[in-house]
GROMACS .gro file of N, CA, C and O in nm:
model
  484
    1GLN      N    1  -4.545   0.019   1.011
    1GLN     CA    2  -4.406  -0.012   0.976
    1GLN      C    3  -4.392  -0.149   0.913
    1GLN      O    4  -4.297  -0.171   0.836
    2VAL      N    5  -4.480  -0.242   0.946
    2VAL     CA    6  -4.481  -0.374   0.883
    2VAL      C    7  -4.577  -0.371   0.766
    2VAL      O    8  -4.691  -0.325   0.778
    3ARG      N    9  -4.530  -0.419   0.654
    3ARG     CA   10  -4.611  -0.426   0.533
    3ARG      C   11  -4.619  -0.569   0.483
    3ARG      O   12  -4.519  -0.641   0.484
    4LEU      N   13  -4.737  -0.608   0.441
    4LEU     CA   14  -4.758  -0.736   0.375
    4LEU      C   15  -4.809  -0.707   0.235
    4LEU      O   16  -4.907  -0.633   0.218
    5VAL      N   17  -4.744  -0.762   0.135
    5VAL     CA   18  -4.778  -0.736  -0.003
    5VAL      C   19  -4.807  -0.867  -0.074
    5VAL      O   20  -4.719  -0.952  -0.086
    6GLU      N   21  -4.932  -0.883  -0.120
    6GLU     CA   22  -4.974  -1.003  -0.190
    6GLU      C   23  -4.947  -0.989  -0.340
    6GLU      O   24  -4.949  -0.879  -0.394
    7SER      N   25  -4.927  -1.102  -0.404
    7SER     CA   26  -4.914  -1.106  -0.549
    7SER      C   27  -4.960  -1.241  -0.600
    7SER      O   28  -4.973  -1.336  -0.522
    8GLY      N   29  -4.986  -1.250  -0.729
    8GLY     CA   30  -5.021  -1.376  -0.791
    8GLY      C   31  -5.167  -1.395  -0.822
    8GLY      O   32  -5.203  -1.496  -0.885
    9GLY      N   33  -5.251  -1.303  -0.783
    9GLY     CA   34  -5.392  -1.315  -0.813
    9GLY      C   35  -5.419  -1.292  -0.961
    9GLY      O   36  -5.334  -1.245  -1.036
   10GLY      N   37  -5.541  -1.326  -1.002
   10GLY     CA   38  -5.579  -1.307  -1.140
   10GLY      C   39  -5.698  -1.392  -1.176
   10GLY      O   40  -5.769  -1.443  -1.090
   11LEU      N   41  -5.718  -1.407  -1.306
   11LEU     CA   42  -5.828  -1.485  -1.361
   11LEU      C   43  -5.779  -1.624  -1.397
   11LEU      O   44  -5.675  -1.639  -1.463
   12VAL      N   45  -5.852  -1.726  -1.355
   12VAL     CA   46  -5.816  -1.863  -1.384
   12VAL      C   47  -5.942  -1.944  -1.413
   12VAL      O   48  -6.048  -1.917  -1.356
   13GLN      N   49  -5.930  -2.040  -1.501
   13GLN     CA   50  -6.042  -2.127  -1.536
   13GLN      C   51  -6.068  -2.229  -1.425
   13GLN      O   52  -5.975  -2.275  -1.358
   14ALA      N   53  -6.194  -2.264  -1.405
   14ALA     CA   54  -6.227  -2.370  -1.310
   14ALA      C   55  -6.148  -2.496  -1.342
   14ALA      O   56  -6.135  -2.536  -1.457
   15GLY      N   57  -6.093  -2.557  -1.237
   15GLY     CA   58  -6.008  -2.673  -1.253
   15GLY      C   59  -5.860  -2.640  -1.267
   15GLY      O   60  -5.777  -2.731  -1.257
   16GLY      N   61  -5.828  -2.515  -1.287
   16GLY     CA   62  -5.691  -2.473  -1.304
   16GLY      C   63  -5.622  -2.444  -1.172
   16GLY      O   64  -5.673  -2.475  -1.064
   17SER      N   65  -5.505  -2.382  -1.182
   17SER     CA   66  -5.420  -2.357  -1.065
   17SER      C   67  -5.373  -2.213  -1.062
   17SER      O   68  -5.362  -2.146  -1.165
   18LEU      N   69  -5.343  -2.168  -0.941
   18LEU     CA   70  -5.292  -2.034  -0.917
   18LEU      C   71  -5.205  -2.040  -0.792
   18LEU      O   72  -5.234  -2.118  -0.700
   19ARG      N   73  -5.101  -1.960  -0.789
   19ARG     CA   74  -5.013  -1.955  -0.672
   19ARG      C   75  -5.003  -1.812  -0.622
   19ARG      O   76  -4.954  -1.724  -0.693
   20LEU      N   77  -5.048  -1.789  -0.500
   20LEU     CA   78  -5.040  -1.659  -0.436
   20LEU      C   79  -4.916  -1.649  -0.350
   20LEU      O   80  -4.874  -1.747  -0.288
   21SER      N   81  -4.857  -1.530  -0.344
   21SER     CA   82  -4.742  -1.504  -0.259
   21SER      C   83  -4.770  -1.382  -0.173
   21SER      O   84  -4.843  -1.292  -0.213
   22CYS      N   85  -4.710  -1.379  -0.055
   22CYS     CA   86  -4.720  -1.263   0.033
   22CYS      C   87  -4.586  -1.244   0.102
   22CYS      O   88  -4.541  -1.333   0.175
   23ALA      N   89  -4.524  -1.130   0.081
   23ALA     CA   90  -4.395  -1.098   0.140
   23ALA      C   91  -4.412  -0.991   0.247
   23ALA      O   92  -4.473  -0.886   0.222
   24ALA      N   93  -4.357  -1.017   0.364
   24ALA     CA   94  -4.359  -0.921   0.474
   24ALA      C   95  -4.229  -0.843   0.478
   24ALA      O   96  -4.121  -0.899   0.456
   25SER      N   97  -4.239  -0.714   0.506
   25SER     CA   98  -4.120  -0.630   0.516
   25SER      C   99  -4.142  -0.525   0.624
   25SER      O  100  -4.253  -0.504   0.670
   26GLY      N  101  -4.033  -0.459   0.663
   26GLY     CA  102  -4.039  -0.355   0.763
   26GLY      C  103  -3.970  -0.393   0.891
   26GLY      O  104  -3.874  -0.470   0.891
   27SER      N  105  -4.019  -0.339   1.003
   27SER     CA  106  -3.958  -0.360   1.133
   27SER      C  107  -4.009  -0.489   1.194
   27SER      O  108  -4.114  -0.492   1.257
   28ILE      N  109  -3.933  -0.596   1.173
   28ILE     CA  110  -3.975  -0.731   1.211
   28ILE      C  111  -3.867  -0.797   1.294
   28ILE      O  112  -3.752  -0.806   1.250
   29LEU      N  113  -3.904  -0.843   1.412
   29LEU     CA  114  -3.817  -0.929   1.490
   29LEU      C  115  -3.841  -1.076   1.458
   29LEU      O  116  -3.747  -1.154   1.444
   30ARG      N  117  -3.967  -1.114   1.448
   30ARG     CA  118  -4.004  -1.252   1.421
   30ARG      C  119  -4.147  -1.254   1.368
   30ARG      O  120  -4.230  -1.174   1.409
   31ILE      N  121  -4.174  -1.347   1.278
   31ILE     CA  122  -4.310  -1.371   1.232
   31ILE      C  123  -4.356  -1.505   1.287
   31ILE      O  124  -4.290  -1.607   1.266
   32ASN      N  125  -4.468  -1.502   1.357
   32ASN     CA  126  -4.525  -1.625   1.410
   32ASN      C  127  -4.618  -1.687   1.305
   32ASN      O  128  -4.571  -1.723   1.198
   33ASP      N  129  -4.745  -1.697   1.334
   33ASP     CA  130  -4.837  -1.754   1.236
   33ASP      C  131  -4.854  -1.662   1.116
   33ASP      O  132  -4.852  -1.540   1.129
   34MET      N  133  -4.875  -1.722   1.000
   34MET     CA  134  -4.916  -1.651   0.880
   34MET      C  135  -5.037  -1.722   0.823
   34MET      O  136  -5.056  -1.841   0.846
   35GLY      N  137  -5.118  -1.648   0.749
   35GLY     CA  138  -5.237  -1.710   0.695
   35GLY      C  139  -5.292  -1.637   0.576
   35GLY      O  140  -5.250  -1.526   0.543
   36TRP      N  141  -5.386  -1.705   0.510
   36TRP     CA  142  -5.463  -1.649   0.401
   36TRP      C  143  -5.610  -1.649   0.437
   36TRP      O  144  -5.663  -1.749   0.487
   37TYR      N  145  -5.675  -1.536   0.411
   37TYR     CA  146  -5.818  -1.520   0.430
   37TYR      C  147  -5.877  -1.473   0.298
   37TYR      O  148  -5.806  -1.421   0.212
   38ARG      N  149  -6.008  -1.490   0.281
   38ARG     CA  150  -6.070  -1.443   0.159
   38ARG      C  151  -6.206  -1.381   0.189
   38ARG      O  152  -6.271  -1.415   0.287
   39GLN      N  153  -6.246  -1.290   0.101
   39GLN     CA  154  -6.370  -1.216   0.120
   39GLN      C  155  -6.430  -1.184  -0.016
   39GLN      O  156  -6.365  -1.123  -0.100
   40ALA      N  157  -6.553  -1.227  -0.036
   40ALA     CA  158  -6.631  -1.189  -0.153
   40ALA      C  159  -6.712  -1.064  -0.119
   40ALA      O  160  -6.739  -1.037  -0.002
   41PRO      N  161  -6.751  -0.985  -0.220
   41PRO     CA  162  -6.828  -0.863  -0.192
   41PRO      C  163  -6.952  -0.890  -0.109
   41PRO      O  164  -7.031  -0.980  -0.140
   42GLY      N  165  -6.971  -0.812  -0.004
   42GLY     CA  166  -7.085  -0.827   0.083
   42GLY      C  167  -7.079  -0.946   0.176
   42GLY      O  168  -7.177  -0.972   0.248
   43LYS      N  169  -6.967  -1.018   0.179
   43LYS     CA  170  -6.954  -1.138   0.261
   43LYS      C  171  -6.851  -1.119   0.370
   43LYS      O  172  -6.770  -1.026   0.368
   44GLN      N  173  -6.854  -1.208   0.466
   44GLN     CA  174  -6.758  -1.209   0.576
   44GLN      C  175  -6.620  -1.251   0.524
   44GLN      O  176  -6.609  -1.335   0.435
   45ARG      N  177  -6.517  -1.193   0.583
   45ARG     CA  178  -6.381  -1.238   0.555
   45ARG      C  179  -6.353  -1.363   0.637
   45ARG      O  180  -6.362  -1.361   0.760
   46ASP      N  181  -6.319  -1.471   0.569
   46ASP     CA  182  -6.306  -1.603   0.632
   46ASP      C  183  -6.166  -1.659   0.615
   46ASP      O  184  -6.098  -1.633   0.516
   47LEU      N  185  -6.126  -1.739   0.712
   47LEU     CA  186  -5.999  -1.810   0.705
   47LEU      C  187  -5.998  -1.909   0.590
   47LEU      O  188  -6.093  -1.984   0.571
   48VAL      N  189  -5.888  -1.912   0.516
   48VAL     CA  190  -5.863  -2.015   0.416
   48VAL      C  191  -5.761  -2.115   0.469
   48VAL      O  192  -5.785  -2.236   0.470
   49ALA      N  193  -5.646  -2.066   0.511
   49ALA     CA  194  -5.539  -2.152   0.560
   49ALA      C  195  -5.446  -2.073   0.649
   49ALA      O  196  -5.429  -1.952   0.631
   50ARG      N  197  -5.387  -2.142   0.745
   50ARG     CA  198  -5.286  -2.082   0.831
   50ARG      C  199  -5.168  -2.175   0.843
   50ARG      O  200  -5.180  -2.296   0.828
   51ILE      N  201  -5.051  -2.118   0.875
   51ILE     CA  202  -4.930  -2.196   0.893
   51ILE      C  203  -4.848  -2.133   1.005
   51ILE      O  204  -4.831  -2.011   1.011
   52THR      N  205  -4.798  -2.216   1.096
   52THR     CA  206  -4.716  -2.167   1.206
   52THR      C  207  -4.573  -2.147   1.159
   52THR      O  208  -4.534  -2.186   1.050
   53SER      N  209  -4.492  -2.086   1.245
   53SER     CA  210  -4.352  -2.065   1.213
   53SER      C  211  -4.279  -2.198   1.194
   53SER      O  212  -4.179  -2.203   1.122
   54GLY      N  213  -4.328  -2.304   1.257
   54GLY     CA  214  -4.268  -2.435   1.244
   54GLY      C  215  -4.323  -2.519   1.132
   54GLY      O  216  -4.276  -2.631   1.109
   55GLY      N  217  -4.424  -2.469   1.059
   55GLY     CA  218  -4.476  -2.538   0.944
   55GLY      C  219  -4.603  -2.617   0.964
   55GLY      O  220  -4.649  -2.684   0.871
   56SER      N  221  -4.662  -2.611   1.082
   56SER     CA  222  -4.790  -2.677   1.104
   56SER      C  223  -4.900  -2.600   1.033
   56SER      O  224  -4.905  -2.477   1.040
   57THR      N  225  -4.991  -2.671   0.966
   57THR     CA  226  -5.092  -2.607   0.881
   57THR      C  227  -5.233  -2.638   0.927
   57THR      O  228  -5.259  -2.738   0.993
   58ASN      N  229  -5.324  -2.550   0.887
   58ASN     CA  230  -5.466  -2.564   0.915
   58ASN      C  231  -5.542  -2.506   0.798
   58ASN      O  232  -5.508  -2.399   0.748
   59TYR      N  233  -5.649  -2.577   0.752
   59TYR     CA  234  -5.727  -2.535   0.637
   59TYR      C  235  -5.875  -2.537   0.668
   59TYR      O  236  -5.923  -2.622   0.744
   60VAL      N  237  -5.948  -2.448   0.604
   60VAL     CA  238  -6.093  -2.460   0.603
   60VAL      C  239  -6.129  -2.585   0.522
   60VAL      O  240  -6.060  -2.621   0.426
   61ASP      N  241  -6.236  -2.654   0.564
   61ASP     CA  242  -6.268  -2.783   0.503
   61ASP      C  243  -6.286  -2.774   0.352
   61ASP      O  244  -6.250  -2.868   0.279
   62SER      N  245  -6.341  -2.666   0.303
   62SER     CA  246  -6.374  -2.655   0.162
   62SER      C  247  -6.252  -2.652   0.070
   62SER      O  248  -6.265  -2.671  -0.051
   63VAL      N  249  -6.132  -2.628   0.125
   63VAL     CA  250  -6.012  -2.621   0.041
   63VAL      C  251  -5.908  -2.726   0.077
   63VAL      O  252  -5.804  -2.732   0.012
   64LYS      N  253  -5.935  -2.812   0.173
   64LYS     CA  254  -5.833  -2.903   0.227
   64LYS      C  255  -5.768  -2.990   0.120
   64LYS      O  256  -5.647  -3.013   0.122
   65ALA      N  257  -5.846  -3.042   0.029
   65ALA     CA  258  -5.794  -3.133  -0.073
   65ALA      C  259  -5.736  -3.061  -0.193
   65ALA      O  260  -5.683  -3.127  -0.284
   66ARG      N  261  -5.742  -2.928  -0.195
   66ARG     CA  262  -5.709  -2.854  -0.316
   66ARG      C  263  -5.601  -2.748  -0.298
   66ARG      O  264  -5.528  -2.718  -0.393
   67PHE      N  265  -5.592  -2.687  -0.180
   67PHE     CA  266  -5.497  -2.577  -0.156
   67PHE      C  267  -5.385  -2.623  -0.064
   67PHE      O  268  -5.406  -2.708   0.024
   68THR      N  269  -5.268  -2.563  -0.081
   68THR     CA  270  -5.154  -2.592   0.005
   68THR      C  271  -5.089  -2.461   0.047
   68THR      O  272  -5.050  -2.381  -0.038
   69ILE      N  273  -5.077  -2.439   0.177
   69ILE     CA  274  -5.007  -2.323   0.229
   69ILE      C  275  -4.865  -2.363   0.266
   69ILE      O  276  -4.841  -2.472   0.318
   70SER      N  277  -4.770  -2.274   0.238
   70SER     CA  278  -4.630  -2.298   0.273
   70SER      C  279  -4.565  -2.165   0.303
   70SER      O  280  -4.623  -2.059   0.279
   71ARG      N  281  -4.442  -2.169   0.354
   71ARG     CA  282  -4.373  -2.045   0.385
   71ARG      C  283  -4.223  -2.061   0.371
   71ARG      O  284  -4.169  -2.171   0.383
   72ASP      N  285  -4.157  -1.949   0.345
   72ASP     CA  286  -4.013  -1.939   0.340
   72ASP      C  287  -3.974  -1.841   0.450
   72ASP      O  288  -3.988  -1.720   0.434
   73ASN      N  289  -3.929  -1.893   0.562
   73ASN     CA  290  -3.902  -1.808   0.677
   73ASN      C  291  -3.789  -1.709   0.651
   73ASN      O  292  -3.793  -1.595   0.698
   74ALA      N  293  -3.688  -1.750   0.576
   74ALA     CA  294  -3.577  -1.662   0.546
   74ALA      C  295  -3.621  -1.542   0.463
   74ALA      O  296  -3.563  -1.434   0.473
   75ALA      N  297  -3.725  -1.560   0.382
   75ALA     CA  298  -3.775  -1.454   0.297
   75ALA      C  299  -3.898  -1.385   0.354
   75ALA      O  300  -3.953  -1.296   0.288
   76ASN      N  301  -3.942  -1.424   0.473
   76ASN     CA  302  -4.063  -1.369   0.534
   76ASN      C  303  -4.181  -1.374   0.437
   76ASN      O  304  -4.257  -1.278   0.425
   77THR      N  305  -4.196  -1.487   0.372
   77THR     CA  306  -4.294  -1.501   0.266
   77THR      C  307  -4.382  -1.624   0.290
   77THR      O  308  -4.332  -1.729   0.331
   78VAL      N  309  -4.510  -1.609   0.264
   78VAL     CA  310  -4.605  -1.719   0.271
   78VAL      C  311  -4.669  -1.735   0.134
   78VAL      O  312  -4.690  -1.637   0.061
   79TYR      N  313  -4.700  -1.860   0.099
   79TYR     CA  314  -4.757  -1.892  -0.031
   79TYR      C  315  -4.888  -1.968  -0.013
   79TYR      O  316  -4.911  -2.035   0.087
   80LEU      N  317  -4.973  -1.957  -0.113
   80LEU     CA  318  -5.092  -2.040  -0.121
   80LEU      C  319  -5.100  -2.099  -0.261
   80LEU      O  320  -5.125  -2.026  -0.357
   81GLN      N  321  -5.075  -2.228  -0.271
   81GLN     CA  322  -5.090  -2.300  -0.397
   81GLN      C  323  -5.235  -2.344  -0.408
   81GLN      O  324  -5.283  -2.421  -0.325
   82MET      N  325  -5.303  -2.296  -0.510
   82MET     CA  326  -5.444  -2.323  -0.530
   82MET      C  327  -5.459  -2.412  -0.653
   82MET      O  328  -5.433  -2.370  -0.765
   83ASP      N  329  -5.499  -2.535  -0.631
   83ASP     CA  330  -5.520  -2.632  -0.738
   83ASP      C  331  -5.668  -2.668  -0.746
   83ASP      O  332  -5.741  -2.658  -0.648
   84SER      N  333  -5.710  -2.715  -0.863
   84SER     CA  334  -5.849  -2.756  -0.884
   84SER      C  335  -5.947  -2.649  -0.836
   84SER      O  336  -6.043  -2.677  -0.765
   85VAL      N  337  -5.922  -2.526  -0.876
   85VAL     CA  338  -6.002  -2.414  -0.826
   85VAL      C  339  -6.145  -2.424  -0.878
   85VAL      O  340  -6.172  -2.479  -0.985
   86LYS      N  341  -6.236  -2.369  -0.800
   86LYS     CA  342  -6.379  -2.368  -0.830
   86LYS      C  343  -6.430  -2.225  -0.835
   86LYS      O  344  -6.371  -2.136  -0.774
   87PRO      N  345  -6.542  -2.201  -0.904
   87PRO     CA  346  -6.596  -2.065  -0.906
   87PRO      C  347  -6.621  -2.007  -0.767
   87PRO      O  348  -6.606  -1.886  -0.748
   88GLU      N  349  -6.658  -2.091  -0.671
   88GLU     CA  350  -6.683  -2.042  -0.536
   88GLU      C  351  -6.556  -1.999  -0.463
   88GLU      O  352  -6.563  -1.944  -0.353
   89ASP      N  353  -6.439  -2.024  -0.522
   89ASP     CA  354  -6.314  -1.972  -0.467
   89ASP      C  355  -6.293  -1.825  -0.502
   89ASP      O  356  -6.200  -1.762  -0.450
   90THR      N  357  -6.375  -1.769  -0.589
   90THR     CA  358  -6.361  -1.630  -0.630
   90THR      C  359  -6.377  -1.538  -0.509
   90THR      O  360  -6.477  -1.544  -0.438
   91ALA      N  361  -6.277  -1.452  -0.487
   91ALA     CA  362  -6.277  -1.362  -0.372
   91ALA      C  363  -6.152  -1.277  -0.378
   91ALA      O  364  -6.061  -1.302  -0.457
   92VAL      N  365  -6.147  -1.177  -0.291
   92VAL     CA  366  -6.022  -1.109  -0.263
   92VAL      C  367  -5.952  -1.187  -0.154
   92VAL      O  368  -6.010  -1.216  -0.049
   93TYR      N  369  -5.828  -1.224  -0.179
   93TYR     CA  370  -5.749  -1.302  -0.084
   93TYR      C  371  -5.654  -1.209  -0.010
   93TYR      O  372  -5.577  -1.135  -0.072
   94TYR      N  373  -5.659  -1.216   0.123
   94TYR     CA  374  -5.579  -1.131   0.209
   94TYR      C  375  -5.475  -1.212   0.284
   94TYR      O  376  -5.506  -1.317   0.340
   95CYS      N  377  -5.355  -1.160   0.289
   95CYS     CA  378  -5.248  -1.218   0.369
   95CYS      C  379  -5.255  -1.164   0.511
   95CYS      O  380  -5.285  -1.046   0.532
   96ASN      N  381  -5.228  -1.250   0.607
   96ASN     CA  382  -5.226  -1.213   0.747
   96ASN      C  383  -5.100  -1.268   0.813
   96ASN      O  384  -5.056  -1.378   0.779
   97ALA      N  385  -5.044  -1.190   0.906
   97ALA     CA  386  -4.928  -1.238   0.979
   97ALA      C  387  -4.929  -1.184   1.120
   97ALA      O  388  -4.965  -1.068   1.143
   98VAL      N  389  -4.889  -1.267   1.214
   98VAL     CA  390  -4.868  -1.227   1.353
   98VAL      C  391  -4.720  -1.200   1.368
   98VAL      O  392  -4.638  -1.291   1.355
   99VAL      N  393  -4.685  -1.074   1.397
   99VAL     CA  394  -4.547  -1.027   1.387
   99VAL      C  395  -4.502  -0.969   1.519
   99VAL      O  396  -4.573  -0.888   1.580
  100ALA      N  397  -4.384  -1.011   1.564
  100ALA     CA  398  -4.318  -0.948   1.678
  100ALA      C  399  -4.232  -0.834   1.627
  100ALA      O  400  -4.149  -0.853   1.538
  101THR      N  401  -4.251  -0.715   1.685
  101THR     CA  402  -4.185  -0.595   1.636
  101THR      C  403  -4.093  -0.536   1.743
  101THR      O  404  -4.114  -0.555   1.863
  102PRO      N  405  -3.991  -0.462   1.698
  102PRO     CA  406  -3.905  -0.393   1.794
  102PRO      C  407  -3.978  -0.276   1.857
  102PRO      O  408  -4.076  -0.226   1.798
  103PRO      N  409  -3.933  -0.228   1.975
  103PRO     CA  410  -3.815  -0.276   2.047
  103PRO      C  411  -3.843  -0.385   2.147
  103PRO      O  412  -3.749  -0.452   2.191
  104MET      N  413  -3.969  -0.408   2.186
  104MET     CA  414  -4.002  -0.495   2.297
  104MET      C  415  -4.040  -0.636   2.256
  104MET      O  416  -4.058  -0.722   2.343
  105GLY      N  417  -4.053  -0.660   2.128
  105GLY     CA  418  -4.096  -0.792   2.083
  105GLY      C  419  -4.244  -0.818   2.100
  105GLY      O  420  -4.287  -0.934   2.100
  106LEU      N  421  -4.325  -0.714   2.114
  106LEU     CA  422  -4.469  -0.730   2.125
  106LEU      C  423  -4.525  -0.774   1.991
  106LEU      O  424  -4.479  -0.733   1.885
  107THR      N  425  -4.628  -0.857   1.996
  107THR     CA  426  -4.686  -0.912   1.875
  107THR      C  427  -4.814  -0.839   1.836
  107THR      O  428  -4.894  -0.800   1.921
  108SER      N  429  -4.831  -0.822   1.706
  108SER     CA  430  -4.951  -0.763   1.650
  108SER      C  431  -4.987  -0.837   1.523
  108SER      O  432  -4.902  -0.902   1.461
  109THR      N  433  -5.113  -0.826   1.485
  109THR     CA  434  -5.162  -0.886   1.362
  109THR      C  435  -5.163  -0.781   1.251
  109THR      O  436  -5.214  -0.670   1.270
  110PHE      N  437  -5.109  -0.817   1.135
  110PHE     CA  438  -5.103  -0.729   1.021
  110PHE      C  439  -5.173  -0.793   0.902
  110PHE      O  440  -5.176  -0.916   0.889
  111TRP      N  441  -5.225  -0.709   0.815
  111TRP     CA  442  -5.298  -0.752   0.697
  111TRP      C  443  -5.241  -0.690   0.571
  111TRP      O  444  -5.201  -0.573   0.571
  112GLY      N  445  -5.239  -0.767   0.464
  112GLY     CA  446  -5.214  -0.711   0.334
  112GLY      C  447  -5.337  -0.644   0.278
  112GLY      O  448  -5.446  -0.649   0.337
  113ARG      N  449  -5.323  -0.580   0.164
  113ARG     CA  450  -5.434  -0.508   0.103
  113ARG      C  451  -5.521  -0.596   0.015
  113ARG      O  452  -5.629  -0.554  -0.027
  114GLY      N  453  -5.477  -0.717  -0.013
  114GLY     CA  454  -5.558  -0.814  -0.085
  114GLY      C  455  -5.521  -0.825  -0.231
  114GLY      O  456  -5.469  -0.732  -0.292
  115THR      N  457  -5.549  -0.942  -0.287
  115THR     CA  458  -5.532  -0.967  -0.429
  115THR      C  459  -5.654  -1.043  -0.480
  115THR      O  460  -5.702  -1.137  -0.416
  116GLN      N  461  -5.706  -1.000  -0.594
  116GLN     CA  462  -5.828  -1.057  -0.648
  116GLN      C  463  -5.800  -1.191  -0.716
  116GLN      O  464  -5.708  -1.201  -0.798
  117VAL      N  465  -5.879  -1.291  -0.683
  117VAL     CA  466  -5.878  -1.419  -0.753
  117VAL      C  467  -6.017  -1.441  -0.811
  117VAL      O  468  -6.117  -1.439  -0.738
  118THR      N  469  -6.023  -1.460  -0.941
  118THR     CA  470  -6.150  -1.483  -1.009
  118THR      C  471  -6.142  -1.615  -1.084
  118THR      O  472  -6.053  -1.634  -1.167
  119VAL      N  473  -6.235  -1.705  -1.055
  119VAL     CA  474  -6.240  -1.836  -1.119
  119VAL      C  475  -6.358  -1.838  -1.213
  119VAL      O  476  -6.473  -1.822  -1.170
  120SER      N  477  -6.332  -1.858  -1.339
  120SER     CA  478  -6.437  -1.862  -1.439
  120SER      C  479  -6.489  -2.005  -1.455
  120SER      O  480  -6.415  -2.102  -1.440
  121SER      N  481  -6.618  -2.016  -1.487
  121SER     CA  482  -6.680  -2.146  -1.509
  121SER      C  483  -6.687  -2.180  -1.656
  121SER      O  484  -6.705  -2.296  -1.694
   0.00000   0.00000   0.00000
């Protein structure tokens, strides 16, 4: 019933910028943490950045100086601003959200289907 839909992926030159968006919809009482993960073919899906409902953020070390996660709570949307991108950032980027759902307010983790980001050298 909860859907996360990513957008904004594509091809970008090394050193350039890209902005990913993820909008949550469906049966939602509250969204707690949201995050971005990425996965290259044959590789583990790893955390990129997370943000709490209050705006506290956490980043993997490799992107700390370059990426910024933010959210619009009214729109149930999380963003990832990717600056100074590198070829090693190439991956499918997945949106994640911890969502409280009706009727009891129980929380579950939901995933988007992913959006491809390719950084050319």
